[in-house]
XYZ file of N, CA, C and O in Angstrom:
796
model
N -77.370 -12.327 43.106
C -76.105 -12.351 43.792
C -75.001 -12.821 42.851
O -73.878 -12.351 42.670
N -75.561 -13.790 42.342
C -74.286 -13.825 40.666
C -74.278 -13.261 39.722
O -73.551 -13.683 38.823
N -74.837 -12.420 39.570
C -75.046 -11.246 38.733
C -74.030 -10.712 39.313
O -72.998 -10.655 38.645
N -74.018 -10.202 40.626
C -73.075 -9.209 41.412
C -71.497 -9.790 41.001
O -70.817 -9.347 40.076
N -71.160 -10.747 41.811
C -70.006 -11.786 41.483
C -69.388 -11.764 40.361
O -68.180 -11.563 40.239
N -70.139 -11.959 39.508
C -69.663 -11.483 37.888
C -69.397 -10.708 37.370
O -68.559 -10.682 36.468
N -70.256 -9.528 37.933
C -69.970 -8.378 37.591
C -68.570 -7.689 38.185
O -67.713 -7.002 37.628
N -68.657 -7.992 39.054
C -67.132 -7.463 40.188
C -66.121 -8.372 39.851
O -65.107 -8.153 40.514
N -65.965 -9.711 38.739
C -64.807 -10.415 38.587
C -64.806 -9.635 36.942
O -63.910 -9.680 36.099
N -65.493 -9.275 36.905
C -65.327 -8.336 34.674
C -64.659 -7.513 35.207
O -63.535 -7.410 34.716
N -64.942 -6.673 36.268
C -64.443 -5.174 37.061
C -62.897 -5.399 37.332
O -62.146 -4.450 37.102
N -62.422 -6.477 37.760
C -60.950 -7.069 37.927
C -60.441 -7.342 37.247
O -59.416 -6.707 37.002
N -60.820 -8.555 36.405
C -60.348 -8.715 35.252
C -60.228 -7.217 34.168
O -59.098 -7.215 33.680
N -60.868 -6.267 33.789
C -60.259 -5.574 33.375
C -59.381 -4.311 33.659
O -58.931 -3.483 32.867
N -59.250 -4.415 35.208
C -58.193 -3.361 35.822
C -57.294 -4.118 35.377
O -56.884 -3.877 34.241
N -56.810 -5.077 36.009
C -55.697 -6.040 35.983
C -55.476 -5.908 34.458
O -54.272 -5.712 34.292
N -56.168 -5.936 33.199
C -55.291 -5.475 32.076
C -55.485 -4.120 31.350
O -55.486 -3.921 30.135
N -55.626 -3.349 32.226
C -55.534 -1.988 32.382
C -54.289 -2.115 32.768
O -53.507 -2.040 31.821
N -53.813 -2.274 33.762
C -52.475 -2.358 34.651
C -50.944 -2.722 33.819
O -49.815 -2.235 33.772
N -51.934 -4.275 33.014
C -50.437 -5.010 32.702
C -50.164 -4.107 31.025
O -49.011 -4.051 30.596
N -51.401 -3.419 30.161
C -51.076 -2.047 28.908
C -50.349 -1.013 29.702
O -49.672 -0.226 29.041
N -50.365 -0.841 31.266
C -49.703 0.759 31.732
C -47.996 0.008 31.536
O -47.017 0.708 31.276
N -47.940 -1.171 31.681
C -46.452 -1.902 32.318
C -45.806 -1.735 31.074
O -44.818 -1.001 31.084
N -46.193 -2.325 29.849
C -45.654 -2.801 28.891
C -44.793 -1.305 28.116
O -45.302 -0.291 27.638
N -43.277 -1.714 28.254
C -42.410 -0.212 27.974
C -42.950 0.258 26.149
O -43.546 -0.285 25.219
N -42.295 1.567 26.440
C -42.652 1.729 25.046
C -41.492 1.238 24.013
O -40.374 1.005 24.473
N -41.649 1.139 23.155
C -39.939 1.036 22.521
C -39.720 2.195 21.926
O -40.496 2.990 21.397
N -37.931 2.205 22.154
C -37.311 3.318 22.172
C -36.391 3.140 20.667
O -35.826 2.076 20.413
N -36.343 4.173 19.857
C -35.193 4.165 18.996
C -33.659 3.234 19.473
O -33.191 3.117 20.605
N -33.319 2.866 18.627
C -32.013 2.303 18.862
C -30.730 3.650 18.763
O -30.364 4.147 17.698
N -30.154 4.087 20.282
C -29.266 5.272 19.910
C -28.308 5.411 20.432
O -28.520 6.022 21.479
N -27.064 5.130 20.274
C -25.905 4.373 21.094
C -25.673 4.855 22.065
O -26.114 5.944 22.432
N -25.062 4.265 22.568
C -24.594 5.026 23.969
C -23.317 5.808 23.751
O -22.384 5.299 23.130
N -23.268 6.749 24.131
C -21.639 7.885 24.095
C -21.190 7.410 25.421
O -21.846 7.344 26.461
N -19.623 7.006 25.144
C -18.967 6.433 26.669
C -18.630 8.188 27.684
O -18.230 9.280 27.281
N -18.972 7.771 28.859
C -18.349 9.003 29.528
C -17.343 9.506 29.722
O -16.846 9.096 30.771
N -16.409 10.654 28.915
C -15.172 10.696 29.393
C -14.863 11.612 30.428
O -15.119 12.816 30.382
N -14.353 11.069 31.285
C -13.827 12.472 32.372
C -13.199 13.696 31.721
O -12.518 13.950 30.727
N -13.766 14.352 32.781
C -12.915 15.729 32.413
C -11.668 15.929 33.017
O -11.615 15.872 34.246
N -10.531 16.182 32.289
C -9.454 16.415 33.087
C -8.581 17.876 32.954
O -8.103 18.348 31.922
N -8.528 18.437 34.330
C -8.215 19.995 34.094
C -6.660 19.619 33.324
O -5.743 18.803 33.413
N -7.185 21.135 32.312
C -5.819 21.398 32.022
C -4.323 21.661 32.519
O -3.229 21.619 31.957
N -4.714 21.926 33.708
C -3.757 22.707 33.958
C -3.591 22.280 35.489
O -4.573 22.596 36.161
N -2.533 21.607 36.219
C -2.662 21.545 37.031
C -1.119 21.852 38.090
O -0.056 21.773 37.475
N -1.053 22.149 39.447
C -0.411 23.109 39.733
C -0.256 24.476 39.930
O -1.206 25.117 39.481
N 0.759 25.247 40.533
C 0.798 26.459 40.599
C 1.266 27.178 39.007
O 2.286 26.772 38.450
N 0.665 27.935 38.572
C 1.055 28.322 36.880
C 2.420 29.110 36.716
O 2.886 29.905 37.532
N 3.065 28.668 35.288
C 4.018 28.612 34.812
C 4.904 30.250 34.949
O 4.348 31.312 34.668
N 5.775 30.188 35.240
C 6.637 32.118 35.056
C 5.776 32.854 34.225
O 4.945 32.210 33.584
N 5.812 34.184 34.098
C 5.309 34.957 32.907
C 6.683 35.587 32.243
O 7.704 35.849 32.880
N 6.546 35.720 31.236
C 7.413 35.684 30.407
C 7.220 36.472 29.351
O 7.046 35.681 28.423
N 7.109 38.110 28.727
C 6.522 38.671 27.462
C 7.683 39.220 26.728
O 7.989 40.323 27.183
N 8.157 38.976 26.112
C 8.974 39.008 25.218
C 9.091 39.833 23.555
O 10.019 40.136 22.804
N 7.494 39.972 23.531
C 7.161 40.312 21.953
C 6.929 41.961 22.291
O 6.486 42.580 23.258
N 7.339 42.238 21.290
C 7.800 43.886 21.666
C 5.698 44.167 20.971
O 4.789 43.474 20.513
N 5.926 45.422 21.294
C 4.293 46.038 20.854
C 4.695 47.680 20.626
O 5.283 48.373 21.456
N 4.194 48.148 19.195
C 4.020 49.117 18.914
C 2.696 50.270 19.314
O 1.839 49.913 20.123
N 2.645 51.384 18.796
C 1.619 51.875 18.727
C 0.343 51.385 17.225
O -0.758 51.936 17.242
N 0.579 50.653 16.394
C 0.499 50.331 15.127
C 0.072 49.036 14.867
O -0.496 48.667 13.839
N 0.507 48.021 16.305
C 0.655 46.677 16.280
C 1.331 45.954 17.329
O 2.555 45.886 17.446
N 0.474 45.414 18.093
C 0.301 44.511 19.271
C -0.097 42.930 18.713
O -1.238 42.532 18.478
N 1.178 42.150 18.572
C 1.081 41.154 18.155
C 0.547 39.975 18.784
O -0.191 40.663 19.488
N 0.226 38.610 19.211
C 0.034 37.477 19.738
C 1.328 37.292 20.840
O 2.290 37.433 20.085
N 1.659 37.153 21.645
C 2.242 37.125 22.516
C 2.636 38.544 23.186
O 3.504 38.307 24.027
N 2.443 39.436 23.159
C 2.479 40.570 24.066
C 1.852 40.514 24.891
O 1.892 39.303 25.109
N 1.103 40.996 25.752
C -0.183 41.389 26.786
C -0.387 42.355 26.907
O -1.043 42.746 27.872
N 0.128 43.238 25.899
C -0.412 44.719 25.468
C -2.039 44.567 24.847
O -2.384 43.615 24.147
N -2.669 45.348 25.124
C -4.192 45.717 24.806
C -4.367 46.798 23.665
O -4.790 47.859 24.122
N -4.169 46.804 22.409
C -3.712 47.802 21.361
C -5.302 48.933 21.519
O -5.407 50.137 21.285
N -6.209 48.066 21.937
C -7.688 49.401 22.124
C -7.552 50.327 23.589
O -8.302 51.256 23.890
N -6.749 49.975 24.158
C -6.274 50.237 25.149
C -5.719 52.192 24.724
O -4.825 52.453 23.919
N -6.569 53.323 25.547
C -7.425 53.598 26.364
C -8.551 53.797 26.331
O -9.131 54.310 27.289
N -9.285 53.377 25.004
C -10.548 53.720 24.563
C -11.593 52.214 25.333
O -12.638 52.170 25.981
N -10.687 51.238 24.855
C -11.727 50.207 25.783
C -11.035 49.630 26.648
O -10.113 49.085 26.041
N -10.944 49.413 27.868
C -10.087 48.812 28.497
C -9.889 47.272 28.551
O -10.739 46.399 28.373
N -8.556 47.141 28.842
C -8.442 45.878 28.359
C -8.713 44.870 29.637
O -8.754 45.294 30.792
N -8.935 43.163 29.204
C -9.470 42.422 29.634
C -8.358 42.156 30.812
O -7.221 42.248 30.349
N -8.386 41.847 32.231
C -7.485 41.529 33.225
C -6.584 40.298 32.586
O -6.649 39.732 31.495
N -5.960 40.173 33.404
C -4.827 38.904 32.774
C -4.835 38.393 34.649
O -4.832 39.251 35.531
N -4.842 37.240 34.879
C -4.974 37.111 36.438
C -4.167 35.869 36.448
O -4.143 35.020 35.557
N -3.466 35.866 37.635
C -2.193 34.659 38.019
C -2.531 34.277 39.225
O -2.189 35.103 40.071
N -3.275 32.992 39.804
C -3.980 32.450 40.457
C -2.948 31.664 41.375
O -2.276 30.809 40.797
N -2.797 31.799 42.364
C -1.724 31.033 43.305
C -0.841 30.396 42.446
O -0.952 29.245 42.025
N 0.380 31.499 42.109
C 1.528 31.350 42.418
C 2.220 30.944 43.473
O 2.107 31.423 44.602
N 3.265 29.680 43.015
C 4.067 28.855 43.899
C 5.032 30.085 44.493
O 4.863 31.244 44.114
N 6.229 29.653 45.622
C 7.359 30.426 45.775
C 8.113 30.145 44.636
O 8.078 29.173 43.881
N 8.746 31.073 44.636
C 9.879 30.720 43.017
C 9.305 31.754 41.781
O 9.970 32.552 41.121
N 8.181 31.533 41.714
C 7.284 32.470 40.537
C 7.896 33.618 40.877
O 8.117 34.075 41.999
N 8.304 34.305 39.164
C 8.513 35.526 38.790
C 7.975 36.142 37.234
O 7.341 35.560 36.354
N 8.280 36.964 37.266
C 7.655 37.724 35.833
C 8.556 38.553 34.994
O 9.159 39.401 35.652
N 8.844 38.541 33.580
C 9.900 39.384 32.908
C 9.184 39.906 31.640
O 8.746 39.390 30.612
N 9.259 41.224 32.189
C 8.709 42.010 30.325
C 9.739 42.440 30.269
O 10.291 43.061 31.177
N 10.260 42.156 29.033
C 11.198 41.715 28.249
C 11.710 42.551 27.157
O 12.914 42.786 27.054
N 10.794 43.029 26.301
C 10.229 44.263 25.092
C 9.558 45.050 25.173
O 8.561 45.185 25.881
N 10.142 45.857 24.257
C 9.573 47.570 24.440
C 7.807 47.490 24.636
O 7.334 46.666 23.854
N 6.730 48.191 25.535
C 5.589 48.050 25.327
C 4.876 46.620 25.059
O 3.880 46.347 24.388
N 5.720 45.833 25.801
C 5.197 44.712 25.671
C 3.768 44.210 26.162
O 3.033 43.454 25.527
N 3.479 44.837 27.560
C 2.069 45.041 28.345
C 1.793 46.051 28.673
O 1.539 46.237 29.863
N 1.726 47.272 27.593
C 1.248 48.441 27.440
C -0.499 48.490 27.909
O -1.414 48.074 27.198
N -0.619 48.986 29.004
C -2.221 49.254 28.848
C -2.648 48.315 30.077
O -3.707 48.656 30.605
N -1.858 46.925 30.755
C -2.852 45.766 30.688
C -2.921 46.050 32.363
O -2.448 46.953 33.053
N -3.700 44.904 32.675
C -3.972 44.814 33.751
C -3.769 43.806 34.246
O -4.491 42.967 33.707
N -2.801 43.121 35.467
C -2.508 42.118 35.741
C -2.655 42.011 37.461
O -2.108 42.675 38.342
N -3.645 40.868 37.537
C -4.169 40.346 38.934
C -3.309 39.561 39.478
O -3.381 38.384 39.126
N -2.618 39.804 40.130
C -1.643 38.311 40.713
C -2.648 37.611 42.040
O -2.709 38.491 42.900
N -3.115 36.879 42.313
C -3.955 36.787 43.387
C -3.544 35.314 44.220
O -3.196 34.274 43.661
N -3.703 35.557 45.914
C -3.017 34.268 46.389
C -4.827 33.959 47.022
O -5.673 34.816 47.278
N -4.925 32.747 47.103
C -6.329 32.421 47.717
C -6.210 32.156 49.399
O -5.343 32.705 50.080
N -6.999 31.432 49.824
C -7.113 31.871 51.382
C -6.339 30.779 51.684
O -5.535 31.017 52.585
N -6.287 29.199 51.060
C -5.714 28.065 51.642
C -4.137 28.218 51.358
O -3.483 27.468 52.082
N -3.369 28.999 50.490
C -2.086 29.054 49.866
C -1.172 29.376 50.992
O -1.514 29.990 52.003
N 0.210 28.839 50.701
C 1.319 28.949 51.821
C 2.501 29.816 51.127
O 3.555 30.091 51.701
N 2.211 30.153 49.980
C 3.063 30.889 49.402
C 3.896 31.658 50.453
O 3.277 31.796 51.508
N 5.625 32.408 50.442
C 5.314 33.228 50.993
C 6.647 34.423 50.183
O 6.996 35.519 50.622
N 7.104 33.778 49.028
C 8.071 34.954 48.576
C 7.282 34.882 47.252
O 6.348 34.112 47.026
N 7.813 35.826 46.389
C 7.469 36.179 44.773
C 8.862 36.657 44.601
O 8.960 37.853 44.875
N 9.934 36.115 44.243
C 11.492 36.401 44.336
C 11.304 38.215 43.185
O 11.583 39.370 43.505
N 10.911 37.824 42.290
C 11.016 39.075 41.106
C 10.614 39.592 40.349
O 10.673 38.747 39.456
N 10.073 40.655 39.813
C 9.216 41.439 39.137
C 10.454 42.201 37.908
O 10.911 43.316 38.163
N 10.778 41.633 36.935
C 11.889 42.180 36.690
C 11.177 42.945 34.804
O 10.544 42.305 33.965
N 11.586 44.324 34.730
C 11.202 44.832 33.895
C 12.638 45.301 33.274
O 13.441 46.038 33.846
N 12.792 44.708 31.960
C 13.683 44.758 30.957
C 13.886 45.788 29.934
O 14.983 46.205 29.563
N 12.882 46.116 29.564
C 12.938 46.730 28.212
C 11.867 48.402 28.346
O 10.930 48.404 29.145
N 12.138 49.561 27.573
C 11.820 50.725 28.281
C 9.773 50.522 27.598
O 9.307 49.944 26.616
N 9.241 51.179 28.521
C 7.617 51.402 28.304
C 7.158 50.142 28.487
O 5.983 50.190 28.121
N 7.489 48.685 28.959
C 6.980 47.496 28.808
C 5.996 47.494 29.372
O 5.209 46.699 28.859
N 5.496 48.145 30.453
C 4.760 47.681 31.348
C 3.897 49.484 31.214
O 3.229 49.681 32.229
N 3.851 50.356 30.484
C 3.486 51.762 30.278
C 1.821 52.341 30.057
O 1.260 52.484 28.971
N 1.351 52.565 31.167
C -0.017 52.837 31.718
C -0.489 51.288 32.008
O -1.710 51.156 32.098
N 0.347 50.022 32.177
C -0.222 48.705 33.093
C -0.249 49.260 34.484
O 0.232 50.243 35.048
N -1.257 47.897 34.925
C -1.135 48.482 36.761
C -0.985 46.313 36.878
O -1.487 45.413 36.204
N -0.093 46.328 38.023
C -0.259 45.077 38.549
C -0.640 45.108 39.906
O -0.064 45.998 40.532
N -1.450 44.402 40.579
C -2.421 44.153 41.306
C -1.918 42.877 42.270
O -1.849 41.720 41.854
N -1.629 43.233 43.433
C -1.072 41.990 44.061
C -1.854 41.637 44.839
O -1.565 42.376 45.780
N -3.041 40.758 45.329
C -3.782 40.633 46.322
C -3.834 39.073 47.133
O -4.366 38.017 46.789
N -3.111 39.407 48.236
C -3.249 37.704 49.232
C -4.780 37.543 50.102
O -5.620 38.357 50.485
N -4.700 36.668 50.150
C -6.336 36.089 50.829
C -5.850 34.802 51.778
O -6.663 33.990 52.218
N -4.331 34.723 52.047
C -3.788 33.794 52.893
C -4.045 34.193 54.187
O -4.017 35.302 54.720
N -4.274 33.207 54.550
C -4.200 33.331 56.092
C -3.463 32.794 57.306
O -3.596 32.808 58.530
N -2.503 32.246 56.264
C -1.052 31.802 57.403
C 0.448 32.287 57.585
O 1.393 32.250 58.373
N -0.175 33.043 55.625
C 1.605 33.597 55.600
C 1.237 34.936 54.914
O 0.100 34.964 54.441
N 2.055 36.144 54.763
C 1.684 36.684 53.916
C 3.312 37.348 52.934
O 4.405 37.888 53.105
N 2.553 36.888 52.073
C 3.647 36.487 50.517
C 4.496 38.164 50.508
O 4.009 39.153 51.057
N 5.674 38.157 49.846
C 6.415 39.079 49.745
C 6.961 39.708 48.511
O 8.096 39.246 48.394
N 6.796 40.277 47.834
C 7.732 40.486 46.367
C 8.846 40.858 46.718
O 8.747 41.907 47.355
N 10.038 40.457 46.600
C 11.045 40.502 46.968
C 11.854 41.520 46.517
O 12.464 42.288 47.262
N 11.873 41.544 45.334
C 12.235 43.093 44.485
C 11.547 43.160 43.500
O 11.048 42.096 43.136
N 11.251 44.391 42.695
C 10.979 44.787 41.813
C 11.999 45.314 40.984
O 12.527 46.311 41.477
N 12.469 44.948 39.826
C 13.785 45.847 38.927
C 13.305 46.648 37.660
O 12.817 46.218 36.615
N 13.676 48.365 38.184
C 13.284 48.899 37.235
C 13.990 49.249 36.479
O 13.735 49.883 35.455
N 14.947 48.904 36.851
C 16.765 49.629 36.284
C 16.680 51.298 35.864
O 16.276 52.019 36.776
N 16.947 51.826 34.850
C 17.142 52.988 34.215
C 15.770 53.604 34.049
O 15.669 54.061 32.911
N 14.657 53.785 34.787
C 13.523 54.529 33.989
C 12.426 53.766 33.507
O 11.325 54.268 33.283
N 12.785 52.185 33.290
C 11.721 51.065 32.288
C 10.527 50.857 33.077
O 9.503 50.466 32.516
N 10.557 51.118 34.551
C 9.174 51.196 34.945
C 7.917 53.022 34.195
O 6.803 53.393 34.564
N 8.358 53.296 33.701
C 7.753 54.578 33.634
C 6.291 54.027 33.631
O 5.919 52.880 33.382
N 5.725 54.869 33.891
C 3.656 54.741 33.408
C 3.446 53.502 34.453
O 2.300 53.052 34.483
N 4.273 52.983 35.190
C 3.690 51.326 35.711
C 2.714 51.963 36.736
O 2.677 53.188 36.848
N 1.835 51.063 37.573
C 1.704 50.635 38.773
C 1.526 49.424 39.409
O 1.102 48.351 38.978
N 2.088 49.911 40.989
C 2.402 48.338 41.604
C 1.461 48.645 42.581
O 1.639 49.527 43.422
N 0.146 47.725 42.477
C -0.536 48.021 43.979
C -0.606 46.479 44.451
O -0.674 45.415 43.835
N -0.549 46.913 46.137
C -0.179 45.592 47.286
C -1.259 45.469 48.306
O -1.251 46.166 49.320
N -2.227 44.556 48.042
C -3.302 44.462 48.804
C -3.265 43.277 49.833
O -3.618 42.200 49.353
N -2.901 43.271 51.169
C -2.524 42.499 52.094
C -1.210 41.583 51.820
O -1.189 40.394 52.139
N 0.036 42.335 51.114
C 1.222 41.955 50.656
C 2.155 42.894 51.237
O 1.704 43.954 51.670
N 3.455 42.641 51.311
C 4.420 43.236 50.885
C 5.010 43.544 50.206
O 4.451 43.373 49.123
N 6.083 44.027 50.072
C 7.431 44.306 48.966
C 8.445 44.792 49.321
O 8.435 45.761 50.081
N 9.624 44.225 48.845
C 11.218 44.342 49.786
C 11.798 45.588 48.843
O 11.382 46.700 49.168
N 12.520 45.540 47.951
C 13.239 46.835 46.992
C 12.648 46.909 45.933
O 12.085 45.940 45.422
N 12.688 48.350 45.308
C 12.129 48.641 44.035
C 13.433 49.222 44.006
O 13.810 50.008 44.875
N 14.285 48.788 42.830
C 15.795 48.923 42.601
C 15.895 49.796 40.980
O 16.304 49.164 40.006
N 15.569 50.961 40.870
C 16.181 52.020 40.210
C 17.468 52.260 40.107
O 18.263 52.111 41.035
N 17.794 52.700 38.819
C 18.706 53.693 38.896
C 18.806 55.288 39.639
O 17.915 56.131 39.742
N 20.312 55.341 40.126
C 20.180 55.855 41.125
C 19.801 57.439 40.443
O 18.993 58.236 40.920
N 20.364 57.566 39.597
C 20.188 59.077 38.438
C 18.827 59.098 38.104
O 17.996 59.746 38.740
N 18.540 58.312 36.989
C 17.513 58.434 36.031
C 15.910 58.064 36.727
O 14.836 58.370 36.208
N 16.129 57.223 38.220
C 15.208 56.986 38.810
C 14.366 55.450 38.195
O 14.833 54.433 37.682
N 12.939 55.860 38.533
C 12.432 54.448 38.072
C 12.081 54.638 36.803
O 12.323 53.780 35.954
N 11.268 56.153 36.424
C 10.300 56.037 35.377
C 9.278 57.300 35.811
O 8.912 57.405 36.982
N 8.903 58.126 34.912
C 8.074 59.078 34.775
C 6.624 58.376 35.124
O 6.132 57.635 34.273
N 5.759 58.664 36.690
C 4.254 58.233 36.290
C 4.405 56.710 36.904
O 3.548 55.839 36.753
N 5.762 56.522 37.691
C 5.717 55.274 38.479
C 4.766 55.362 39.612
O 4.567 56.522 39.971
N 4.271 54.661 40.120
C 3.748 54.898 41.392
C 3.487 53.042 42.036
O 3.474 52.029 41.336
N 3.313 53.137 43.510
C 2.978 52.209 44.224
C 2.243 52.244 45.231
O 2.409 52.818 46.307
N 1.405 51.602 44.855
C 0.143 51.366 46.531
C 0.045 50.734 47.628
O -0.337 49.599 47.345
N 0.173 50.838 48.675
C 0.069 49.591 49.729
C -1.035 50.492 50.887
O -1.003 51.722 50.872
N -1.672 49.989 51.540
C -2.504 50.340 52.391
C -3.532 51.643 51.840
O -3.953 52.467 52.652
N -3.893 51.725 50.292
C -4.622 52.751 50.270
C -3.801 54.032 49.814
O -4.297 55.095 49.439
N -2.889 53.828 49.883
C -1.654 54.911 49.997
C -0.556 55.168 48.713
O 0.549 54.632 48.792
N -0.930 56.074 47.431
C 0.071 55.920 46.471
C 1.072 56.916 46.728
O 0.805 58.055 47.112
N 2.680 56.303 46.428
C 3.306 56.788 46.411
C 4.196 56.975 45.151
O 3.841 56.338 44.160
N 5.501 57.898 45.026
C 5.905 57.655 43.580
C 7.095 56.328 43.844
O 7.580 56.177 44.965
N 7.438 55.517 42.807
C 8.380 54.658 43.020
C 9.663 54.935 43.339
O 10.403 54.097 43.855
N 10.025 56.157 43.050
C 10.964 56.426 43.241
C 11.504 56.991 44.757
O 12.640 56.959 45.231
N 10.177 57.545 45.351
C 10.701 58.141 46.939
C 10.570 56.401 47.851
O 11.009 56.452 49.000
N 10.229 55.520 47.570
C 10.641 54.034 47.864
C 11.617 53.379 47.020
O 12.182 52.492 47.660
N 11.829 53.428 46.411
C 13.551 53.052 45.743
C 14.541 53.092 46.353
O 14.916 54.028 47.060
N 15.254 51.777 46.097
C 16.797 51.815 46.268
C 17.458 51.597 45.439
O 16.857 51.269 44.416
N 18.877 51.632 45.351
C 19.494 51.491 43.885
C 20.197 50.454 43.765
O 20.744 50.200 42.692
């Protein structure tokens, strides 16, 4: 019977330092700690006017255009304007300045937006085989472009499509019209810019 006793206190005694070799940590390299820095968005708010200014050739599409120079062989990458405030407008400015591009204006579902005062095209071909893309996802207001200015012809090659939007004047000249190859979409429906024009 002490045979037994003994035997069953060796049996304990060496779990128990079985147990206290599983406890004992391993050691770890010494490797500093990196402090956490938050991330902080860049960008915060409704985003800034658009503004293109830098003229674009057939030859040379510089850094500030939004012309796509591979543009019709590869198409070019969208350019997208993510809830725009009221007040936001847009000015191409120079010749072929966003030749080719593709521009998303998009309102999301929580946005109260409800004007886009101006779409104003300056300079002739700026905007020549672009399409701009207006699409609301609001659900309290729905946003308006207020005018579009094509003056003399400078919309030529554009398109304006309006996906759960409006739009108040597309303001041509009353002669020369908007532009050869204008057109505008709303409900599925293209029309030329010019049989919606006013002057």
């Amino acid at each position: 019977m002490n045979k037994i006793i003994i035997a069953l206190l060796a049996i304990s005694e060496l779990s128990l330092g079985a147990k206290r070799l599983l406890q004992v940590h391993p050691i770890m390299p010494n490797i500093p700690m990196i402090p956490m820095i938050p991330q902080i968005p860049t960008h915060m708010g409704p985003p800034a006017n658009m503004n293109y200014n830098t003229p674009c050739s057939q030859t040379a599409c510089p850094p500030g255009s939004c012309a796509c120079s591979s543009y019709p062989t590869i198409p070019c990458p969208p350019i997208n304007v993510d809830n725009p405030g009221n007040g936001w407008n847009a000015q191409f400015n120079a010749a072929g300045t966003c030749y080719g591009a593709q521009i998303n204006i998009n309102y999301g579902a929580q946005g109260m937006t409800q004007n886009l005062p101006a779409i104003n095209v300056n300079a002739p071909n700026a905007l020549y085989n672009a399409r701009i893309t207006f699409t609301n996802k609001q659900t309290r207001e729905t946003p308006k472009v207020t005018v579009i200015n094509c003056r003399s012809g400078l919309c030529a090659g554009a398109t304006f499509e309006f996906i759960g939007m409006d739009y108040g004047d597309i303001k041509c000249d009353e002669y020369l019209g908007c532009g050869a190859g204008c057109n505008v979409i709303q409900h599925g429906i293209s029309v030329s810019c010019d049989q919606v024009s006013t002057t």
